Short mmCIF file of C-alpha atoms and ligand atoms in Angstrom, two decimals:
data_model
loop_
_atom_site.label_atom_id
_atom_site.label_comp_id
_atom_site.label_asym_id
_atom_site.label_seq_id
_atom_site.Cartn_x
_atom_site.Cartn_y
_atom_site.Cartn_z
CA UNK Z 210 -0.05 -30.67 1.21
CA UNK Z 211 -0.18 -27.11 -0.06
CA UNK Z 212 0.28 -24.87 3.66
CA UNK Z 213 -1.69 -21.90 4.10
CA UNK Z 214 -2.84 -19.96 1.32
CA UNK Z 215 -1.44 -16.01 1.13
CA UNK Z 216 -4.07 -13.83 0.28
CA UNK Z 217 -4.05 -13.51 -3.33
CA UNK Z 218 -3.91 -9.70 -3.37
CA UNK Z 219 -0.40 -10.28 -1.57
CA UNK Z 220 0.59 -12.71 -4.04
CA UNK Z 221 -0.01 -9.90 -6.66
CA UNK Z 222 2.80 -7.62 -4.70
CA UNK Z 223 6.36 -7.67 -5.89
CA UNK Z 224 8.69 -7.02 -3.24
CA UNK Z 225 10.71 -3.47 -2.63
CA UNK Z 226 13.98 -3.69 -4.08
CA UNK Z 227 16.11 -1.24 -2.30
CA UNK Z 228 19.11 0.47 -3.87
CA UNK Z 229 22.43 -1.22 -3.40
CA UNK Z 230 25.78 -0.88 -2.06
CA UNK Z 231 28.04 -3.58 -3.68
CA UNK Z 232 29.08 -4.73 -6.83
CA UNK Z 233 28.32 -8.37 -8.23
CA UNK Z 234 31.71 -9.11 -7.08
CA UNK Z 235 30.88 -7.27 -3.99
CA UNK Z 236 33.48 -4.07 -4.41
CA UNK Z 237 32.59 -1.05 -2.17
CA UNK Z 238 31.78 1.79 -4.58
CA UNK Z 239 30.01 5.11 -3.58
CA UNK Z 240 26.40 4.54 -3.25
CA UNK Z 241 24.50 6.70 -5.07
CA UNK Z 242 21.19 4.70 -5.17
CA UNK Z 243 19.07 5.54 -2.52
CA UNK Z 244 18.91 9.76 -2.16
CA UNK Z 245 21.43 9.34 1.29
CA UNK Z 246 22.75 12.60 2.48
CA UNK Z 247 26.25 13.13 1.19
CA UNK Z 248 26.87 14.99 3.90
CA UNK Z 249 26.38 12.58 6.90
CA UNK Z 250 23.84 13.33 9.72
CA UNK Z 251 23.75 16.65 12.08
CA UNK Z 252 27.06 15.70 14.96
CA UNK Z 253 23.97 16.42 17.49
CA UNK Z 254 21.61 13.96 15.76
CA UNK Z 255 24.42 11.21 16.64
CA UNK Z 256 25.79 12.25 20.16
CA UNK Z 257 22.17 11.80 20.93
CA UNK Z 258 21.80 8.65 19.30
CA UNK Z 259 24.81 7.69 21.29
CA UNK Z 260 22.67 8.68 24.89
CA UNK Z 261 20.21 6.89 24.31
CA UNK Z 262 22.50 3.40 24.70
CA UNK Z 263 22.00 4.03 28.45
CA UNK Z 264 18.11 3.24 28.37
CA UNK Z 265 18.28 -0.31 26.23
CA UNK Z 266 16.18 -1.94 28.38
CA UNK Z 267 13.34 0.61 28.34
CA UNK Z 268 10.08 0.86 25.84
CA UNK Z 269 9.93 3.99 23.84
CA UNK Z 270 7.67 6.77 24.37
CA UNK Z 271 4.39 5.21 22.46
CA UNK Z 272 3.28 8.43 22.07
CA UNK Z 273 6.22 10.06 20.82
CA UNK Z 274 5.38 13.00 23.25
CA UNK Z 275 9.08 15.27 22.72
CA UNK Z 276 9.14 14.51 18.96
CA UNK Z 277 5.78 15.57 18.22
CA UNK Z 278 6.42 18.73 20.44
CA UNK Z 279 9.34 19.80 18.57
CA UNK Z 280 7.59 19.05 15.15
CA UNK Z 281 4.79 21.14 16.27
CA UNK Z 282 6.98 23.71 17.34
CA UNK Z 283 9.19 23.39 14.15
CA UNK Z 284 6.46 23.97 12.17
CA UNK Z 285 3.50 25.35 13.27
CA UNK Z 286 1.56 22.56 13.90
CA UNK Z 287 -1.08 21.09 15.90
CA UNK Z 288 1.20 18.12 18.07
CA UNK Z 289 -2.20 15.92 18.63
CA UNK Z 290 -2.50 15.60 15.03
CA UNK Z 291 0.95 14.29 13.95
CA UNK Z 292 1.05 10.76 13.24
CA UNK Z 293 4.39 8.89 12.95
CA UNK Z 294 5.93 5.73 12.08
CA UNK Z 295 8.89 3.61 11.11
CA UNK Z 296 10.07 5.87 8.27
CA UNK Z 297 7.44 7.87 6.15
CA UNK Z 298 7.23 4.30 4.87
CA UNK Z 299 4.75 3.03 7.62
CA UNK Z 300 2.80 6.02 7.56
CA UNK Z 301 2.36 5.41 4.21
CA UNK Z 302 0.97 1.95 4.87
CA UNK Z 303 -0.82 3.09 7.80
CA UNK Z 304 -2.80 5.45 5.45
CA UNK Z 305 -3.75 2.84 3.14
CA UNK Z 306 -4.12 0.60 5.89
CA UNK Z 307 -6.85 2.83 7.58
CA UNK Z 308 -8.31 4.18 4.20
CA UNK Z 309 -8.66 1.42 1.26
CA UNK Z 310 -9.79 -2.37 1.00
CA UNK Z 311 -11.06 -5.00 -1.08
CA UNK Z 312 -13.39 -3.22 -3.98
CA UNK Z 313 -11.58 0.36 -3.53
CA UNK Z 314 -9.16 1.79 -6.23
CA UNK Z 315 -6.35 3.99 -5.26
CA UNK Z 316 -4.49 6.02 -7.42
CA UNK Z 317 -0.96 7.26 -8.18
CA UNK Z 318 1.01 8.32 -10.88
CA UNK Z 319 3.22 6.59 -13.61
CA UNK Z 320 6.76 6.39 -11.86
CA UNK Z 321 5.54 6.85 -8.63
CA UNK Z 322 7.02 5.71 -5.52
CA UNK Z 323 7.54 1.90 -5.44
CA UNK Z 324 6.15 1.69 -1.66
CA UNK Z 325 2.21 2.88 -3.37
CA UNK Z 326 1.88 -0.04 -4.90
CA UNK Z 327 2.71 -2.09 -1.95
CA UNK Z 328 0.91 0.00 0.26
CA UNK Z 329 -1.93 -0.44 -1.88
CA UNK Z 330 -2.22 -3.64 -2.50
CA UNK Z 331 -1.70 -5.27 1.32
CA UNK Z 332 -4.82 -3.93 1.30
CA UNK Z 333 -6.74 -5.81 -1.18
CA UNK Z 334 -7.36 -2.23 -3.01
CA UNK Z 335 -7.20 -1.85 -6.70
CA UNK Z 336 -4.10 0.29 -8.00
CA UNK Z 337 -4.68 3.02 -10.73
CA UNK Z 338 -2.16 4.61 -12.75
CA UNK Z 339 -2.46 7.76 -13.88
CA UNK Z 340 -0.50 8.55 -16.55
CA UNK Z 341 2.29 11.11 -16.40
CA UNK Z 342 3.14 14.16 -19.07
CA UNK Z 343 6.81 13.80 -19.64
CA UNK Z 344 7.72 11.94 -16.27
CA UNK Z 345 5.81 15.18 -14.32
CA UNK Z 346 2.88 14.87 -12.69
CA UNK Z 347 -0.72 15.23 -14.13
CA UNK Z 348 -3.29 16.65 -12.51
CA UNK Z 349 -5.81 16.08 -15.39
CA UNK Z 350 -4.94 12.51 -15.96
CA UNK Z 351 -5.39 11.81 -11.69
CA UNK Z 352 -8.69 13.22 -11.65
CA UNK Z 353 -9.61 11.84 -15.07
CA UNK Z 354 -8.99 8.22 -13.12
CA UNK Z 355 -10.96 9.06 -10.30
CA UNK Z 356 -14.37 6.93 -9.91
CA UNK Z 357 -16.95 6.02 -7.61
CA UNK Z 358 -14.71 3.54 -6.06
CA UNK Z 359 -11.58 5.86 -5.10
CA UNK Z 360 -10.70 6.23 -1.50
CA UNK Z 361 -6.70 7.34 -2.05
CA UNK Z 362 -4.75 9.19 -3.94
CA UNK Z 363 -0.91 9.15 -3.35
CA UNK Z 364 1.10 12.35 -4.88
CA UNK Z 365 4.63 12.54 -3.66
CA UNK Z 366 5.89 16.32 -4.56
CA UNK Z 367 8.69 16.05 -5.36
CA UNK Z 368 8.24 12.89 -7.04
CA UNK Z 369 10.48 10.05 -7.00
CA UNK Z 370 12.11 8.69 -9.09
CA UNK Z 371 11.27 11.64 -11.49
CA UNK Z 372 12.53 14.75 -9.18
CA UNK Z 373 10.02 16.55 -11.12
CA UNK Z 374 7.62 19.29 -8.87
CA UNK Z 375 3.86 20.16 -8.89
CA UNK Z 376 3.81 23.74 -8.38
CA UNK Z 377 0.92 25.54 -5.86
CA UNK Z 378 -1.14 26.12 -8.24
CA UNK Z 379 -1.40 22.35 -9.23
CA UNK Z 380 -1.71 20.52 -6.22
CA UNK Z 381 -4.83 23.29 -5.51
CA UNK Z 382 -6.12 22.30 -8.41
CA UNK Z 383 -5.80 18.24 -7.49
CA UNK Z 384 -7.51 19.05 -4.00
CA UNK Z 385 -10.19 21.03 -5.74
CA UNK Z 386 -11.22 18.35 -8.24
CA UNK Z 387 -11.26 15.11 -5.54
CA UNK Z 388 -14.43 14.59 -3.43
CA UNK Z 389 -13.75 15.13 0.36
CA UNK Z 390 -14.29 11.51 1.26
CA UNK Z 391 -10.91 10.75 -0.98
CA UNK Z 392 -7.62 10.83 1.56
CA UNK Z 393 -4.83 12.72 -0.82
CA UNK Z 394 -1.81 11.52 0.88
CA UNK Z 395 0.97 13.94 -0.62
CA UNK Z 396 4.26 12.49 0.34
CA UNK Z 397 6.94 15.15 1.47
CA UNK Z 398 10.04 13.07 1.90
CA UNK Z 399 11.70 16.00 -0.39
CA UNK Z 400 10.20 18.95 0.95
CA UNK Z 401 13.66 20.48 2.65
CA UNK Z 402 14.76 20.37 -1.19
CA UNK Z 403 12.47 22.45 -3.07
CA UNK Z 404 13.83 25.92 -4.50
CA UNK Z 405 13.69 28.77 -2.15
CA UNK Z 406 10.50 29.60 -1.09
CA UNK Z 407 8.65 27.49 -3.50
CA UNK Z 408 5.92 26.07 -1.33
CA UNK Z 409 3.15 23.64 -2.96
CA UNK Z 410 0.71 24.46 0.19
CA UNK Z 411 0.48 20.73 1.11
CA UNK Z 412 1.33 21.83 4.74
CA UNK Z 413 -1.26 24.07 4.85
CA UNK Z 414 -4.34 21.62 3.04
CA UNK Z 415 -3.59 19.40 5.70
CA UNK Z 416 -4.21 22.09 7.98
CA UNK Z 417 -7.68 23.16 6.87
CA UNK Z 418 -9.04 20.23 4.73
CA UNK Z 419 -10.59 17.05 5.59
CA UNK Z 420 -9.03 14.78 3.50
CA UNK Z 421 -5.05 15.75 2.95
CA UNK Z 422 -2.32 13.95 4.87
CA UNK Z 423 1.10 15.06 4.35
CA UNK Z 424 3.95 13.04 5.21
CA UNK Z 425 7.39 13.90 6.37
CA UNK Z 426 10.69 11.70 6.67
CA UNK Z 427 13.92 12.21 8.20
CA UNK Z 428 15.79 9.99 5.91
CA UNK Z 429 16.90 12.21 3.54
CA UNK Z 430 17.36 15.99 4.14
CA UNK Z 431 18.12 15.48 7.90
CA UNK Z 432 20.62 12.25 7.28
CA UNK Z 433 18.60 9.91 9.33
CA UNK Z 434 17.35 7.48 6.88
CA UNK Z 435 19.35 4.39 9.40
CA UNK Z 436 16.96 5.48 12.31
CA UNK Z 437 13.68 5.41 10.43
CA UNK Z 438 11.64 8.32 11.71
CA UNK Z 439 8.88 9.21 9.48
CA UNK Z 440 5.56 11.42 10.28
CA UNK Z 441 2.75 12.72 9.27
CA UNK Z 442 -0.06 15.55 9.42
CA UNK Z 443 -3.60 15.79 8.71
CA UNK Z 444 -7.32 16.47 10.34
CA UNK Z 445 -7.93 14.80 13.49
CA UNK Z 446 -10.05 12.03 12.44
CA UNK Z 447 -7.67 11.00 9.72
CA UNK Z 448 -4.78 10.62 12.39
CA UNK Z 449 -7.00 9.35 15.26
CA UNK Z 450 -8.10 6.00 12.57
CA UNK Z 451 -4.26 5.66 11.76
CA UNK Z 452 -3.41 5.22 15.43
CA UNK Z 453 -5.60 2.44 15.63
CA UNK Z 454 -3.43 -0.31 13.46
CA UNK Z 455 0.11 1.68 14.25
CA UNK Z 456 2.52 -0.88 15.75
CA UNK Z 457 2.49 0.48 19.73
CA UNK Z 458 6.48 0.99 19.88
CA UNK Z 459 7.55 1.33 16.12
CA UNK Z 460 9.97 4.26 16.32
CA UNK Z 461 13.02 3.55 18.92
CA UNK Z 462 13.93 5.93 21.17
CA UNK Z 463 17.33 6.46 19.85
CA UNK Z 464 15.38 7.59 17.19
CA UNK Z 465 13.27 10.13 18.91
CA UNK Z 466 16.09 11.68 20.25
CA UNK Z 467 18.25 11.52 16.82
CA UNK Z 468 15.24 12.96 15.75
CA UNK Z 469 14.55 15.74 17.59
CA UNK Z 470 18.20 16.82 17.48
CA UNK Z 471 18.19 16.53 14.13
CA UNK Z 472 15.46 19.15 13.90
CA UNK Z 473 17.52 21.74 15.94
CA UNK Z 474 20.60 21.28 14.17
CA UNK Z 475 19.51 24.06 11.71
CA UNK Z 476 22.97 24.99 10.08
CA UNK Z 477 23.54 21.27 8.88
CA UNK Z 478 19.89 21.21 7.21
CA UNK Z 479 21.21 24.80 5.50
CA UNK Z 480 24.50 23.32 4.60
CA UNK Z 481 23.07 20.19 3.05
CA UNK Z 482 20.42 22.49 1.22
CA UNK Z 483 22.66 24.87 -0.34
CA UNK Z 484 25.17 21.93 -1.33
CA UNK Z 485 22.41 19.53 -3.12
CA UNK Z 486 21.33 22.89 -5.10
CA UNK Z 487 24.73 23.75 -5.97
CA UNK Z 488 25.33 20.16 -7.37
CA UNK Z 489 22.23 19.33 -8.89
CA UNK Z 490 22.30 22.24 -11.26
CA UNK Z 491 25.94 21.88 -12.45
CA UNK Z 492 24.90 17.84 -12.65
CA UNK Z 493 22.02 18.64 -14.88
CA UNK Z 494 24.21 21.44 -16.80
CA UNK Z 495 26.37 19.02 -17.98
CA UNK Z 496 24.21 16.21 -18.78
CA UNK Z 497 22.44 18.88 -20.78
CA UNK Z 498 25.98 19.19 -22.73
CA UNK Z 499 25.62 15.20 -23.46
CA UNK Z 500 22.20 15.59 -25.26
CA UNK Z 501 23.88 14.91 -28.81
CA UNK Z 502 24.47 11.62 -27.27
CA UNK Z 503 20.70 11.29 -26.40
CA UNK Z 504 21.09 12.14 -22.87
CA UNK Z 505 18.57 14.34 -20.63
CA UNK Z 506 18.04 15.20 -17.39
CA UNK Z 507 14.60 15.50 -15.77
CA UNK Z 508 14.04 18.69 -14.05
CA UNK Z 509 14.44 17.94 -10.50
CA UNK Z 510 13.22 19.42 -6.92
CA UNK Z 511 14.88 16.69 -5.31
CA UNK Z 512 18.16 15.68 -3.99
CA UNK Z 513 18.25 13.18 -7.18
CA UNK Z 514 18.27 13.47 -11.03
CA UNK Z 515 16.36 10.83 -13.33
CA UNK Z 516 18.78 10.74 -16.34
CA UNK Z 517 17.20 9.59 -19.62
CA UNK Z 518 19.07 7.77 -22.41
CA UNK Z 519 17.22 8.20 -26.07
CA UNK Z 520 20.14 8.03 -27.84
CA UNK Z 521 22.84 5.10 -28.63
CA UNK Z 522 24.08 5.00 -25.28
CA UNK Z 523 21.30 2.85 -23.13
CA UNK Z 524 20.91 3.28 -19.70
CA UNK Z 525 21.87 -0.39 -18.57
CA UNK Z 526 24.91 -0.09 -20.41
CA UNK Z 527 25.37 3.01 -18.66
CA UNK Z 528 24.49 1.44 -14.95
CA UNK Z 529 27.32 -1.09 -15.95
CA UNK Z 530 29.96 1.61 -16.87
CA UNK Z 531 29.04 3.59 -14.26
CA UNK Z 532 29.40 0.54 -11.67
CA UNK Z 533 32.42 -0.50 -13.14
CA UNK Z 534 33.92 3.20 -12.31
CA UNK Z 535 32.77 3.08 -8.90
CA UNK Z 536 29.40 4.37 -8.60
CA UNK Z 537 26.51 2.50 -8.17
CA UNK Z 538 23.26 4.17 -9.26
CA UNK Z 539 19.61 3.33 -9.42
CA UNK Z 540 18.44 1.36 -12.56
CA UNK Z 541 14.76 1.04 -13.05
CA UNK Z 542 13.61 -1.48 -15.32
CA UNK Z 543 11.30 -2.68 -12.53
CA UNK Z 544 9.28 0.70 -12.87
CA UNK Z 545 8.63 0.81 -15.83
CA UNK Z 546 11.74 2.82 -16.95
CA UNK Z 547 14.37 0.87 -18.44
CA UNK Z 548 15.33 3.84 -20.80
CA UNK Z 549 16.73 5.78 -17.00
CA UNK Z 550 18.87 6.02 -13.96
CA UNK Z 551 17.90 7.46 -11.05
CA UNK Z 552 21.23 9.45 -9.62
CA UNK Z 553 21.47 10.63 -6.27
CA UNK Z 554 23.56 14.34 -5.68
CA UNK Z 555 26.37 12.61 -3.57
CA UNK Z 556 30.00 14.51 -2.62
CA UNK Z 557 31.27 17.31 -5.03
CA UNK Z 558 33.53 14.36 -6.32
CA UNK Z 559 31.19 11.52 -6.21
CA UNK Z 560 28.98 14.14 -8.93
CA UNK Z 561 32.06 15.28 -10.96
CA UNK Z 562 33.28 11.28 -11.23
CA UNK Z 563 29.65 10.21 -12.23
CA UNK Z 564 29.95 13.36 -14.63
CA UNK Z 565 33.07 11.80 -16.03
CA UNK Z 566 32.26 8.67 -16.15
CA UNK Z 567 29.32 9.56 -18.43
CA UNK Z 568 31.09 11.44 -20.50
CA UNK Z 569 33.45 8.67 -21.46
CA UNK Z 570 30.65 5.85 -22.00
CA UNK Z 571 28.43 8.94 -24.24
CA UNK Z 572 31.90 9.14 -26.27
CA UNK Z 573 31.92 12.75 -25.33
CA UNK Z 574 35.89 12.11 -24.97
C1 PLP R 16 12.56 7.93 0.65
C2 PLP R 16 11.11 8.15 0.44
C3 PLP R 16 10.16 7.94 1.44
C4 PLP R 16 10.40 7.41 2.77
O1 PLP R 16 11.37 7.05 3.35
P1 PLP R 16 11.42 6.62 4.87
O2 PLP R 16 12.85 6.32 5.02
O3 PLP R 16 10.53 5.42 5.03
O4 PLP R 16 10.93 7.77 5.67
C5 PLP R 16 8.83 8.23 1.21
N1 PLP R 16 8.44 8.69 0.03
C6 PLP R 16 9.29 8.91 -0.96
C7 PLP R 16 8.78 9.46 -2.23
C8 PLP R 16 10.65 8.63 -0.81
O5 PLP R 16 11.48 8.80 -1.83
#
């Protein structure tokens, strides 16, 4: 007897691995694997968290009426047209749920975000890589991939794991080349981390164009990532065709109201801001000093730095030295980058011990 047969398209999925937390021999070290805030979560986000223990027994708002309001409100938007979901992650699926099957081809880029491929194929779609030009996004190579069967393309700006950004200019130039029946999904879950008033107009595509969904998560910048509040914005029809297969109740209502203090909490978003900018420059400064050992930092928009190791020094020796000090970061042999970590800006000590670490495994001293 063989059971029920999975679909073979799911067979073809390998499963999320998600950073950890422990050491083989299960030591607490500081986590530095999956782009947490440092800095905690806004003290209003969690005394709201806390009020909601008084309505357990209660469904959530399906609707998500107060969150959407204060998104709207936040930032300009339209509140019927905000989709959300159980982190940015559902939304994600959601959008390839709604928007590719069997015989389709979606496409993202080399070192993209582990959830497209996932995303892509639950589906039955076909996944496309585009290649990349030195870890960074390429707009050529997307829209040299594109054919008569694309319905998706997934661009998260900044990208992870590579930090790296697509300026303005860029993504313009993406949205200009695609057909309008192609959904570009460009994923946002960085956008509080991007350089001063850089702005890759993704907000406002999704405003005026058919075919642009951006998505939004409150995992990283606004210290939420345990509550899983994700969302999304795009043209009507695109939203009102992802409502259809969203799970009724999938975002809690501690979470809406985490969330939507969260949002108000503006001098912990500023604080957090200033403090990832401050430490991912010196970070990449000094791994800049280790390029005689073959070390280099990716230039990053993010609240993480992909560290490459060309030199003697390989990056899974590294990951081990770097555990065995106390920091656990992301190794990513799984995506196609066994040559890098992936290193999340943590405390001002958590970056200076990773620093030092480094610097004694490089031989540096
Ligand atoms: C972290 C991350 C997300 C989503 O996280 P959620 O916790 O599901 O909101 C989405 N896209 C990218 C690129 C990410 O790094």
């Amino acid at each position: 007897m063989n059971g029920p047969a999975p679909k073979p398209w799911i067979m073809q999925i390998a499963p999320y691995v998600p950073g950890r937390s422990t050491t083989e021999d299960g030591r607490k070290v500081a986590k530095l694997s999956s782009n947490e805030n440092p800095l905690g979560t806004s003290p209003r986000a969690r005394e709201a968290f806390a009020s909601a223990a008084t309505s357990l027994e209660r469904y959530p708002d399906a609707g998500a009426a107060d969150l959407r309001e204060a998104l709207a409100a936040k930032h300009g938007l339209d509140p019927a047209r905000i989709i959300y979901g159980n982190g940015s992650d559902e939304v994600l699926h959601l959008a390839a749920g709604a928007f590719a099957g069997p015989g389709d081809e979606v496409i993202y880029v080399n070192y993209g975000f582990a959830v497209y491929p996932i995303a892509t194929r639950r589906t039955g779609a076909t996944p496309v890589i585009a290649p990349d030009k030195d870890y960074a996004t390429d707009v050529d190579a997307i829209l040299a991939a594109v054919t008569d069967r694309t319905t998706m393309v997934f661009v998260a700006n900044p990208n992870n794991p590579t930090g790296t950004y697509a300026p303005r200019s860029e993504i313009e130039r993406l949205h200009a080349g695609l057909r309008d029946d192609i959904l570009l999904v460009l994923d946002h879950a960085y956008a509080e981390y991007i350089d001063g008033a850089d702005d890759d107009g993704a907000m406002a595509l999704a405003e005026r164009a058919s075919n642009v969904l951006v998505t939004r998560t409150f995992s990283k910048m606004y210290g939420l990532a345990a509550e899983r509040i994700g969302w999304g914005y795009g043209a009507a029809p695109l939203i009102e065709a992802m409502h259809r297969i969203r799970l009724p109740f999938s975002i809690t209502i501690a979470g809406q109201s985490a969330a939507i203090a969260a949002l108000g909490d503006t001098d912990f978003v500023a604080n957090a801001a200033a403090h990832n900018a401050k430490w991912r420059t010196w970070f990449s400064d000094e791994i800049a000093k280790l390029g005689n050992a073959g070390l280099r930092a990716i230039p990053s928009q993010a609240n993480f730095v992909l560290v490459v190791f060309e030199g003697d020094l390989t990056a899974e020796t590294a990951y081990k030295g770097l555990m065995d000090a106390g920091y656990i970061v992301r190794w990513l042999p799984g995506q196609g980058l066994p040559h890098g970590l992936r290193i999340t800006i943590g405390t001002e000590d958590e970056t200076r011990g990773v620093i030092a670490a480094l610097r004694t495994l490089a031989g540096a001293e």
